Tab-separated table of C-alpha atoms and ligand atoms in Angstrom:
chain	number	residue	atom	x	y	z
A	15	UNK	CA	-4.746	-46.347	40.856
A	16	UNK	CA	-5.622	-46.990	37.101
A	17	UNK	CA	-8.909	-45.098	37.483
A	18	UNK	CA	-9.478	-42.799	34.307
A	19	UNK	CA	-9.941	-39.330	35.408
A	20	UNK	CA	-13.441	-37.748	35.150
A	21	UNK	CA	-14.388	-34.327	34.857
A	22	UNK	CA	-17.697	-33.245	36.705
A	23	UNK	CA	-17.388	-29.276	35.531
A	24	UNK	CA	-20.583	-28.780	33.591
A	25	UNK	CA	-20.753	-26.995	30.655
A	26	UNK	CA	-21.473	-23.705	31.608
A	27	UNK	CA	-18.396	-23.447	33.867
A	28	UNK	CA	-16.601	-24.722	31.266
A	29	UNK	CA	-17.288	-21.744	28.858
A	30	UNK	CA	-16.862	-19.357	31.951
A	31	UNK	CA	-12.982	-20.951	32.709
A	32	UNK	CA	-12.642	-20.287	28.911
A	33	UNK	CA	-13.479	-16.671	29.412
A	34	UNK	CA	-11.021	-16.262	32.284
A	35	UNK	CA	-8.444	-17.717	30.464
A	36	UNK	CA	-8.924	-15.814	27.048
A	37	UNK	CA	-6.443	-13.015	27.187
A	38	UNK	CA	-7.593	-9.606	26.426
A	39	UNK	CA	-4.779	-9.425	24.103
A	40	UNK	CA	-5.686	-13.195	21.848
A	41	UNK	CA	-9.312	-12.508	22.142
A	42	UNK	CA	-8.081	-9.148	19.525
A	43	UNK	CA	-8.136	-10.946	16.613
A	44	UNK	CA	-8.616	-14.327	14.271
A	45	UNK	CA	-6.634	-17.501	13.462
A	46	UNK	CA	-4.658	-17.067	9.941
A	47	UNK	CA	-7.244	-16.818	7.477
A	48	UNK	CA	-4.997	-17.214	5.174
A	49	UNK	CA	-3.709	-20.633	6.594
A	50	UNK	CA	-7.587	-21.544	7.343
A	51	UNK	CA	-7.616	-21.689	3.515
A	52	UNK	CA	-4.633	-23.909	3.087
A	53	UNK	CA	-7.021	-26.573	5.428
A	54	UNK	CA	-9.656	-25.935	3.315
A	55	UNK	CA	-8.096	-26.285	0.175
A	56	UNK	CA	-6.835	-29.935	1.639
A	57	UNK	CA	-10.117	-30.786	2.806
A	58	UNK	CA	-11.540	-30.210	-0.994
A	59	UNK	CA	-8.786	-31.115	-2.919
A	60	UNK	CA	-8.381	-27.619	-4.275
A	61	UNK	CA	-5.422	-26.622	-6.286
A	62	UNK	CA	-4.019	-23.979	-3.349
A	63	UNK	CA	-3.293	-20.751	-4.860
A	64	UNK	CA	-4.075	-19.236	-1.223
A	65	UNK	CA	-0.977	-19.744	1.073
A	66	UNK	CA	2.421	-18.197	-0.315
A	67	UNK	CA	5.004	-21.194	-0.281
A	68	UNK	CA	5.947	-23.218	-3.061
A	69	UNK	CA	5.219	-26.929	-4.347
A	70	UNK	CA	8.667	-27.047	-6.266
A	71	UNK	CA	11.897	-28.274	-4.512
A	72	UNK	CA	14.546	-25.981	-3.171
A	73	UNK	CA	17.942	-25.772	-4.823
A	74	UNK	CA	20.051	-28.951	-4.497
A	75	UNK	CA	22.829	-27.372	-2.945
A	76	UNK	CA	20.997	-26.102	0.013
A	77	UNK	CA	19.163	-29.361	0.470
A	78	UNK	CA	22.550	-31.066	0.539
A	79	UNK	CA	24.293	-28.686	3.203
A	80	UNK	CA	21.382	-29.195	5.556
A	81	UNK	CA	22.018	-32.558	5.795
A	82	UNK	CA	25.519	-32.072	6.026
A	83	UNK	CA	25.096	-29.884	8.492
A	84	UNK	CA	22.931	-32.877	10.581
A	85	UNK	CA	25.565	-34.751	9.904
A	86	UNK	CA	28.203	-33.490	11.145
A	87	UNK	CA	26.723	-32.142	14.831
A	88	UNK	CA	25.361	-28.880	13.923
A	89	UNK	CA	22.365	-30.281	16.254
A	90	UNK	CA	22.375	-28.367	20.045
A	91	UNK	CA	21.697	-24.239	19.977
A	92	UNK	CA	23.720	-21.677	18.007
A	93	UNK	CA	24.849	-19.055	19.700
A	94	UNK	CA	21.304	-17.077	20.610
A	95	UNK	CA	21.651	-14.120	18.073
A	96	UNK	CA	22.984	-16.587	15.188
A	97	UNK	CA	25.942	-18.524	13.891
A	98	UNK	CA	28.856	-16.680	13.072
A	99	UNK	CA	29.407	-17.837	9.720
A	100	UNK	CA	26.019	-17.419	8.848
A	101	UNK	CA	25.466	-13.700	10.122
A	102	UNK	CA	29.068	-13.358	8.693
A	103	UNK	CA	27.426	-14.545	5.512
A	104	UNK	CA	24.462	-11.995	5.564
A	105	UNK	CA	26.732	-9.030	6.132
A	106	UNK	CA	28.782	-10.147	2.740
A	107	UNK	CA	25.505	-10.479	1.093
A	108	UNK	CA	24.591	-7.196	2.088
A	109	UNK	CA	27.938	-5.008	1.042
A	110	UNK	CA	27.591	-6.880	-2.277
A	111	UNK	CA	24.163	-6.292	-3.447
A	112	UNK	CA	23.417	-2.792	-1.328
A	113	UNK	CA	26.747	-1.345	-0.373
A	114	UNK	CA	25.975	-1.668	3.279
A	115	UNK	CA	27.831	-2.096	6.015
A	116	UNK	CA	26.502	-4.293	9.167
A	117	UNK	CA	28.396	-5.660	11.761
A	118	UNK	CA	27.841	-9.108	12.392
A	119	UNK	CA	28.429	-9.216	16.077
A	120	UNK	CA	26.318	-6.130	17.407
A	121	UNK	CA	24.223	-5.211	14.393
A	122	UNK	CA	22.434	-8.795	13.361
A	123	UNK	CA	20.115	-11.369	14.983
A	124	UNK	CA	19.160	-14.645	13.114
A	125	UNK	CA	15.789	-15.631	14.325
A	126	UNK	CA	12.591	-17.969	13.648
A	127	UNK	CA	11.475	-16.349	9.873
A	128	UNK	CA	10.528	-13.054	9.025
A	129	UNK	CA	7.588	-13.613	11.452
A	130	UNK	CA	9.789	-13.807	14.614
A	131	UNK	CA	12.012	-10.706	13.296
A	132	UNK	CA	8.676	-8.588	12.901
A	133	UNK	CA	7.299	-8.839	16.294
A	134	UNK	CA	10.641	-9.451	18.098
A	135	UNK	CA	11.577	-5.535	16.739
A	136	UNK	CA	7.813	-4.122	17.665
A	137	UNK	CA	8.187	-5.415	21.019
A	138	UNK	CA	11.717	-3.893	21.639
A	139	UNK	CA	10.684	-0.789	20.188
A	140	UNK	CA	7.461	0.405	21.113
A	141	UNK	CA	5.623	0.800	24.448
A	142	UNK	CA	1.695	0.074	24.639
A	143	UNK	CA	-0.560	3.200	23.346
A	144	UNK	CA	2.461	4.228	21.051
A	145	UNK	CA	1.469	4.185	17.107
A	146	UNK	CA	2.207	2.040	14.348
A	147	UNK	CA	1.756	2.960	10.975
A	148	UNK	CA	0.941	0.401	8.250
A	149	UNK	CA	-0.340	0.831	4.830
A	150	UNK	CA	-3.370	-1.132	3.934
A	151	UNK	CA	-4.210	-3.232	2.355
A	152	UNK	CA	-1.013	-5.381	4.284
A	153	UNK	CA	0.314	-8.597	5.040
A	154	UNK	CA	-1.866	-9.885	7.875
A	155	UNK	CA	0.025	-10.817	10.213
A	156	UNK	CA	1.235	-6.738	10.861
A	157	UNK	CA	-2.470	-6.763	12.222
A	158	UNK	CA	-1.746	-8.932	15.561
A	159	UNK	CA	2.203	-8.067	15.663
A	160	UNK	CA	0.906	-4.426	16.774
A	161	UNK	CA	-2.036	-5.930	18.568
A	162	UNK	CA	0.372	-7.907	20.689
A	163	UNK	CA	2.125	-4.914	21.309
A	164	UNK	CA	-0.444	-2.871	22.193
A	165	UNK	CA	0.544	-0.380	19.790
A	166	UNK	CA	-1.867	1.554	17.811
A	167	UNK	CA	-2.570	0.709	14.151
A	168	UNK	CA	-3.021	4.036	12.319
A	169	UNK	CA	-3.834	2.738	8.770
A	170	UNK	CA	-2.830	4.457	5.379
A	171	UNK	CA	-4.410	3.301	1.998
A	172	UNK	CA	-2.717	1.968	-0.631
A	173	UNK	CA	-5.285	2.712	-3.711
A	174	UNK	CA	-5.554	0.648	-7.091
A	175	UNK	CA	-4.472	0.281	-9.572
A	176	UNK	CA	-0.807	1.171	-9.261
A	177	UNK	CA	-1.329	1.016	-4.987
A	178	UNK	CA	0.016	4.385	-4.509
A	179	UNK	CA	-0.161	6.526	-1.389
A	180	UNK	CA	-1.452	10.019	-0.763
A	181	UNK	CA	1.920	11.596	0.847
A	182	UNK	CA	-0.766	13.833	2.693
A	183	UNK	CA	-2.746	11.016	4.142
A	184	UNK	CA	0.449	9.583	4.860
A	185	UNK	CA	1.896	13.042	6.712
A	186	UNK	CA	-1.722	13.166	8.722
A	187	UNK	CA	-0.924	9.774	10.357
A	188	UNK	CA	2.173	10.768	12.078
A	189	UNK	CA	2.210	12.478	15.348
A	190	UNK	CA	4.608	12.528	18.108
A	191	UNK	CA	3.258	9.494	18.973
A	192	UNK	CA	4.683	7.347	15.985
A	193	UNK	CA	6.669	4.930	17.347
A	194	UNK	CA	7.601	3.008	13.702
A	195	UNK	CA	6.112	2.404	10.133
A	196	UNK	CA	6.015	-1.154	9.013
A	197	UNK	CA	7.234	-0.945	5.509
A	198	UNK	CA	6.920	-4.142	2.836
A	199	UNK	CA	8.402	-3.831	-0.285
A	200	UNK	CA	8.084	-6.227	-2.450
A	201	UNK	CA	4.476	-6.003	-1.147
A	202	UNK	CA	2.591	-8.576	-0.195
A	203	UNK	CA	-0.510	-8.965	-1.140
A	204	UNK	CA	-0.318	-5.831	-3.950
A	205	UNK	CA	3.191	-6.338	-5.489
A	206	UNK	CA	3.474	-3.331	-5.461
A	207	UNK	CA	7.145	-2.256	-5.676
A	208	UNK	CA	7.828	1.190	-3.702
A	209	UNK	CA	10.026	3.226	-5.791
A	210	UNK	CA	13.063	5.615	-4.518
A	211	UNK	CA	10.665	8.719	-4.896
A	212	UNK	CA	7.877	7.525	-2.264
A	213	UNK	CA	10.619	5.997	0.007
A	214	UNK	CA	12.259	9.322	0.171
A	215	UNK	CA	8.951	10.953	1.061
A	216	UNK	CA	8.637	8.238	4.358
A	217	UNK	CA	12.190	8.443	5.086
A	218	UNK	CA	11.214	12.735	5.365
A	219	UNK	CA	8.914	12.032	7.604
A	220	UNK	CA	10.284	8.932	9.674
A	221	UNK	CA	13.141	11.740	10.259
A	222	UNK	CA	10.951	14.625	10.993
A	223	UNK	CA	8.968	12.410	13.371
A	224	UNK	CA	11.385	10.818	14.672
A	225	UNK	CA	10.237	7.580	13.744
A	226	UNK	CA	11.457	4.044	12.782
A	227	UNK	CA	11.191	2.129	9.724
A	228	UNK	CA	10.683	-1.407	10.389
A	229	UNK	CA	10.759	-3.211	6.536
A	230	UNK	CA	10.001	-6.634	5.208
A	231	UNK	CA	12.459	-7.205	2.584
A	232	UNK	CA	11.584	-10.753	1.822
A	233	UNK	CA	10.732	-10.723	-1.458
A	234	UNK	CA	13.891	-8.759	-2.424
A	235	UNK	CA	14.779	-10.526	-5.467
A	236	UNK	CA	11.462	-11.312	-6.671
A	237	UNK	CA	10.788	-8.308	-9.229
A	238	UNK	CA	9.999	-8.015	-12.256
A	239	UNK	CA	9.395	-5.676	-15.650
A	240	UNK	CA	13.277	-4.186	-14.756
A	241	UNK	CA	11.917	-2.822	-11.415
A	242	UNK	CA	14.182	-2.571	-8.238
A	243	UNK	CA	14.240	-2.926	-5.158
A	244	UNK	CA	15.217	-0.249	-2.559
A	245	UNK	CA	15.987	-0.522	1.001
A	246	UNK	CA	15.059	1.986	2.437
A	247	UNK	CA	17.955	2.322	4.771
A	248	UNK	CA	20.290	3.353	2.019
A	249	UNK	CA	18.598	6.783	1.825
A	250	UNK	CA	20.315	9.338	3.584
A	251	UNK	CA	19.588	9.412	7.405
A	252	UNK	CA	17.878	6.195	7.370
A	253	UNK	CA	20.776	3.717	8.008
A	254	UNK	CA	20.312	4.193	11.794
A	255	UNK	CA	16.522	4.694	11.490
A	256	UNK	CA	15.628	1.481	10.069
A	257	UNK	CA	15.227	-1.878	11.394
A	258	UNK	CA	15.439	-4.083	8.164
A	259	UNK	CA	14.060	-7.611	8.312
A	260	UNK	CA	14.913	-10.652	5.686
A	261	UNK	CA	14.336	-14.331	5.462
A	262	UNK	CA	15.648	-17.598	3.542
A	263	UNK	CA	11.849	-18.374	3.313
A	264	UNK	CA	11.119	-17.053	-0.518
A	265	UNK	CA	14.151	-16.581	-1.811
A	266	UNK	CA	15.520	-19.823	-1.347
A	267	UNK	CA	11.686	-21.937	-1.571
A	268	UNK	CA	12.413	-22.585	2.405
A	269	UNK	CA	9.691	-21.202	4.147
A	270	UNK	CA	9.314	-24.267	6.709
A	271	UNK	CA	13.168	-23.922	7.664
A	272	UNK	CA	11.454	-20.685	9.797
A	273	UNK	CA	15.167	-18.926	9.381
A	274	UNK	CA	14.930	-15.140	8.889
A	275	UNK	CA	17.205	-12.200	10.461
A	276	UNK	CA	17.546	-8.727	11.123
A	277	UNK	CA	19.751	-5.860	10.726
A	278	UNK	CA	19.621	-2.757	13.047
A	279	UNK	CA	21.907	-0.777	14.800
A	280	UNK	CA	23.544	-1.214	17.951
A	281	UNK	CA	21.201	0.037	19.831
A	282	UNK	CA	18.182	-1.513	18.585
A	283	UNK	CA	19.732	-4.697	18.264
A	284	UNK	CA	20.467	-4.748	21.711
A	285	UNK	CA	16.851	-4.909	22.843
A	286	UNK	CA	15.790	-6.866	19.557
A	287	UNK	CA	18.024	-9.939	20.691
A	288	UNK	CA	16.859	-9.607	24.287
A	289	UNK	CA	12.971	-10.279	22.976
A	290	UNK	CA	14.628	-12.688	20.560
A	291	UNK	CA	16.158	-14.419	23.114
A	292	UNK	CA	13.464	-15.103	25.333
A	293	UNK	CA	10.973	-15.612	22.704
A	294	UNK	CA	12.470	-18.660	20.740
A	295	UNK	CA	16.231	-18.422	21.909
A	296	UNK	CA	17.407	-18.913	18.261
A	297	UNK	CA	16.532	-20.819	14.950
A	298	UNK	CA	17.273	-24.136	13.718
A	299	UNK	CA	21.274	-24.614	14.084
A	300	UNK	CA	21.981	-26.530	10.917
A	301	UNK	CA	19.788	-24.903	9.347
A	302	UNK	CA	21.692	-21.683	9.446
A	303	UNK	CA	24.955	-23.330	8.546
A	304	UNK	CA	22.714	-24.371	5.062
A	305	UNK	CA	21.923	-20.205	4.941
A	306	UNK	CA	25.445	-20.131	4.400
A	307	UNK	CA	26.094	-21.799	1.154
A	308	UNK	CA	22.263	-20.406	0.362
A	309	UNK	CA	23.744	-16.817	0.884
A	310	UNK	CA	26.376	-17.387	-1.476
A	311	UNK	CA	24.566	-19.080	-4.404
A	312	UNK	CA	26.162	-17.733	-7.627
A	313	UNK	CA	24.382	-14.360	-8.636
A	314	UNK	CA	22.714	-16.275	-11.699
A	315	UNK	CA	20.791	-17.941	-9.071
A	316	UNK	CA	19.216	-14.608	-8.385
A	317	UNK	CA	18.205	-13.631	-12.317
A	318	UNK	CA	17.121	-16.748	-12.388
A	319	UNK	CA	14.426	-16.283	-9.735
A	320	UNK	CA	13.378	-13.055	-10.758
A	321	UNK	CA	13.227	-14.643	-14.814
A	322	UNK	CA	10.981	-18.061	-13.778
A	323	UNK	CA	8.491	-16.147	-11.637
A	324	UNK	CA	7.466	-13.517	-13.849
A	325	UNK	CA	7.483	-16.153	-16.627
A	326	UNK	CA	4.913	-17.860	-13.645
A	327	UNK	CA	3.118	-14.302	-12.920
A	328	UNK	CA	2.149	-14.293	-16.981
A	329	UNK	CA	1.217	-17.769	-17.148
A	330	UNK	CA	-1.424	-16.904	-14.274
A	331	UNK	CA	-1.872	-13.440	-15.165
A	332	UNK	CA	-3.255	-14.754	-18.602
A	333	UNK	CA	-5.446	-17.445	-17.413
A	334	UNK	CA	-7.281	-15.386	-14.700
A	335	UNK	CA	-7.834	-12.674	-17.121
A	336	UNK	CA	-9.369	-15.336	-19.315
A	337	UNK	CA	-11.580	-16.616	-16.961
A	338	UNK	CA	-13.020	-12.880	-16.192
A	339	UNK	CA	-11.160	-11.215	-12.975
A	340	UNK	CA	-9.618	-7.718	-13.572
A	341	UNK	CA	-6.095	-8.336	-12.389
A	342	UNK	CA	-3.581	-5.971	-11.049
A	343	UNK	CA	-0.460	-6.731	-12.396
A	344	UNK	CA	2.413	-6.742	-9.583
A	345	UNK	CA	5.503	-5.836	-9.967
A	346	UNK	CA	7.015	-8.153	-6.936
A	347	UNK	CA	6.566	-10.582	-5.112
A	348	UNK	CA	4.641	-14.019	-6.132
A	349	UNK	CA	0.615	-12.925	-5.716
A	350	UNK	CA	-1.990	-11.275	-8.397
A	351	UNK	CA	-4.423	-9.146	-6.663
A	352	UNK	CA	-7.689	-9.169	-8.480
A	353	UNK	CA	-11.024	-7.765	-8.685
A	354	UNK	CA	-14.202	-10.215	-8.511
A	355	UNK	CA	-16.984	-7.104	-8.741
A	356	UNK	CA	-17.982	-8.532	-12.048
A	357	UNK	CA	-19.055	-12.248	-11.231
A	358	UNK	CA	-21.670	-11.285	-8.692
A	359	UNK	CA	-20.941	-12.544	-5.874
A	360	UNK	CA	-22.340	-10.968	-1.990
A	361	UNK	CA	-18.703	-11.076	-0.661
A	362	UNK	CA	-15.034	-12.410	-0.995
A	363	UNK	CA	-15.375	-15.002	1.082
A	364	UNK	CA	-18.363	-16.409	-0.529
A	365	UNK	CA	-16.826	-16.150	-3.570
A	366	UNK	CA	-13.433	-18.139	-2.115
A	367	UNK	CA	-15.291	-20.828	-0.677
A	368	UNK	CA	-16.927	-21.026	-4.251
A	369	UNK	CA	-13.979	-21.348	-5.828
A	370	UNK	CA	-12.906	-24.490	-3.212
A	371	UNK	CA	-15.342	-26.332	-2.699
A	372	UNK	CA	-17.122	-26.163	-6.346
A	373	UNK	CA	-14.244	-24.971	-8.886
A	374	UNK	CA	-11.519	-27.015	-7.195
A	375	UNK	CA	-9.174	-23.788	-6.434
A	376	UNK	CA	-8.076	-22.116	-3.280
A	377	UNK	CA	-7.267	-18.212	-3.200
A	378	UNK	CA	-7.342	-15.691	0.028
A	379	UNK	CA	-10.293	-13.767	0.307
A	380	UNK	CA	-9.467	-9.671	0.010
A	381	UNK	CA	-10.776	-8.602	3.234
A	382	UNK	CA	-7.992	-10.391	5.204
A	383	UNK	CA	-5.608	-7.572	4.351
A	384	UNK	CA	-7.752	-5.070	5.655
A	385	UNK	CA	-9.122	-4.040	8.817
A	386	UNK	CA	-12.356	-3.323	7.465
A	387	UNK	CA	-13.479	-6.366	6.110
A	388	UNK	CA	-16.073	-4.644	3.586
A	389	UNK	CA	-12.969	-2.909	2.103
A	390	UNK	CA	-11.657	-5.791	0.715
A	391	UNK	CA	-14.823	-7.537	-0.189
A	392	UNK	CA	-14.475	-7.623	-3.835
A	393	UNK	CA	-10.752	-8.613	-4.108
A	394	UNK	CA	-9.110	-11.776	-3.733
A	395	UNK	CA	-5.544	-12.678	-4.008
A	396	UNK	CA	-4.191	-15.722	-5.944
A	397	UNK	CA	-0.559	-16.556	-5.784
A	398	UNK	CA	1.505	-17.670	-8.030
A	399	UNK	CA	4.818	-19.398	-6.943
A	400	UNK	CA	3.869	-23.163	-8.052
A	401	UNK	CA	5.140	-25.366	-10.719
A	402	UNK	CA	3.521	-24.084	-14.054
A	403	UNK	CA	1.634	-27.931	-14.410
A	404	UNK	CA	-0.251	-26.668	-11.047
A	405	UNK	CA	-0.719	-23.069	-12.631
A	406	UNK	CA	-2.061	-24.525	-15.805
A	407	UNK	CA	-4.648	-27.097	-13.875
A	408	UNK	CA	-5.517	-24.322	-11.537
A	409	UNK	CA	-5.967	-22.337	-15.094
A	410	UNK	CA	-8.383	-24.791	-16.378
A	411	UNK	CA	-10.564	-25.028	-13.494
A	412	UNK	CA	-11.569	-21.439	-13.145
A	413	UNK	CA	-12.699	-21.753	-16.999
A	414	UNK	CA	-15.635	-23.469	-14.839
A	415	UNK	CA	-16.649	-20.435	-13.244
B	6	PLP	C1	5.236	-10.012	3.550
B	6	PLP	C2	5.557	-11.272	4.285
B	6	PLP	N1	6.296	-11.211	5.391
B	6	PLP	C3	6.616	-12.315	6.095
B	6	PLP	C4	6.183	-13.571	5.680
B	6	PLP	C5	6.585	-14.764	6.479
B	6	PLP	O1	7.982	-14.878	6.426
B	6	PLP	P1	8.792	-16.028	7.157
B	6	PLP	O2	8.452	-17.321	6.513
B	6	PLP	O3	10.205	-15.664	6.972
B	6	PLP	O4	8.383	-15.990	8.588
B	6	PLP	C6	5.398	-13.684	4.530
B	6	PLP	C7	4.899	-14.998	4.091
B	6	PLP	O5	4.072	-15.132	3.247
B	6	PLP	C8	5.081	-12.506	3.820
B	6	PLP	O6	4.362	-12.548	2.698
């Protein structure tokens, strides 16, 4: 009794029990790089222009219903596939802005972010050795989603400056075998914005392959330079062929609520809430009654958005170019691409952890959006959805290059 407990494994059994209990499916790929550099940048004191969230406050009224929500008992589970009046909510916002039609109580589940949405649908949709296509360079996290799965990446480029694909490249990776394409417009980390003409050449070929488009909407409102955004589900034939995935995260400035949902047919949804389910079993109850009066924010809260970022994405564009990257100017979401070949530097990732721990700024080193690290080894990605004082310090520390 009260004895402290004492191990006597030595060390070399230790790192043999590690080994046994690394799965084959973890020991696939790497922690976050891109949340590695949000530690760094902490650890230094770096102005973090790596991770995508920003250090403004989110709108008053949301802030306010949340706690109203607490308040008043919205505190044990929602019903697993989402509250009512929020997915109730989402289908509104949906006829209004797209002219779709979803039915709240068999066609959308509310779930834990974006994040949960992506991986719930590729594990109720594809089978392991089936094919996933994703363009590259791409978010990272599409990387382990398949991996988890596994599904087979089967990678199509993206090329600079405007981030266009070759439809033929893109024709060569589908085979009978294509389960789904992962599809993010607004892109992250290009900003690229896919226009109607290249989503009607993937919806062709999602229908002649009999394929699924699984898209990550959730930076539909931020776009700029009059571009717009597309789902790709209002093109004819793809209603039924697309499994469309959304999130309070940017559009609202609430990415640690972790409240995101999708919208998929019957059938899909069927097996996309049974994953859901058993994954997380829903997200944060009064949370979603705040997604409520956040899904109904006047329409000027929308213009609004789209006005103060690219107001941000010049502010940054202008300093960076100043300080000597070659930037590719998006068109969407809230991160500038750029090219570092001209400061002479071995790698990206040299180059990032240059930029912490000497210049005092934090960015995401290129090769974490591809699988290849040596493609991406003289790009890094800055982002850009801060207050403009953090912008403008970040701005004046790279002069120190
Ligand atoms: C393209 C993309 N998808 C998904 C996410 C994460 O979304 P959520 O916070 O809703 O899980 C991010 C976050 O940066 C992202 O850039």
């Amino acid at each position: 009794m009260g004895s402290s407990v004492k191990t006597s494994v030595r060390p070399v059994e230790i790192a043999q029990r590690r080994a046994r209990f690394r799965s084959r499916r973890s020991s696939q790929f790497t922690e976050s790089v891109i949340r590695e550099m949000t530690r760094l940048a902490i650890e230094h004191n770096a102005v973090n222009l790596a991770q995508g969230f920003p250090d403004f406050g989110a709108p008053e009224e949301i802030k306010r219903a949340a706690q109203d929500a607490i308040a008043a008992d919205f505190n044990q589970y929602a019903i697993t596939w989402g509250a009512k009046p929020f997915r109730d909510a989402i289908a509104a916002k949906y006829r209004k802005w797209y002219g779709m039609d979803y039915d709240p109580e068999r066609e959308i589940t509310v779930c834990c972010g974006a994040t949960e949405g992506m991986i719930a649908a590729l594990l109720a949709v594809t089978n392991p050795g089936d094919e996933v296509i994703i363009f590259e360079p791409y978010y990272e996290n599409y990387g382990p989603d398949a991996l988890l799965c596994d599904a087979e990446r089967k990678l199509v480029k993206l090329s600079p400056p405007d981030w266009t694909f070759d439809p033929d490249e893109l024709r060569r990776a589908f085979s009978s075998k294509t389960k789904a394409i992962i599809l993010n417009s607004p892109n992250n980390p290009t900003g690229k914005v896919f226009t109607r003409a290249e989503l009607e050449v993937i919806a062709n070929l999602c229908q002649e392959f009999d394929t699924l488009a699984i898209t990550d909407e959730i930076y539909e409102h931020i776009i700029y330079d009059g571009a717009s955004h597309v789902p790709i589900a209002t093109l004819p034939g793809m209603r039924d062929r697309t499994v469309l995935v959304n999130s309070m995260s940017k559009t609202y400035s609430v990415t640690g609520w972790r409240v995101g949902f999708v919208l998929a047919a019957p059938d899909l949804t069927d097996s996309i809430r049974k994953v859901h389910d058993f994954l997380t079993v829903g997200a944060a109850a009064p949370l979603q009654q705040a997604g409520v009066v956040a899904l109904n924010l006047p329409d000027t809260y929308y213009e609004k958005i789209g006005t103060e970022y690219q107001k941000r994405r010049d502010l940054l564009l202008n300093r960076l170019d100043g300080s000597g990257f070659r930037c590719f100017r998006p068109n969407g979401a809230y991160y500038i691409m750029t090219d570092i070949s001209g400061f002479g530097f071995s790698d990206d990732v040299s180059f990032v952890r240059h930029l912490i721990e000497n210049i005092g700024v934090a960015a995401v080193p290129g090769s974490s959006f591809f699988s290849d690290s040596n493609a991406g080894a003289t790009l890094i990605r800055f982002c850009f959805c801060k207050k403009y004082e953090t912008l403008e310090k970040a701005g004046d520390r790279l002069r120190r290059i």
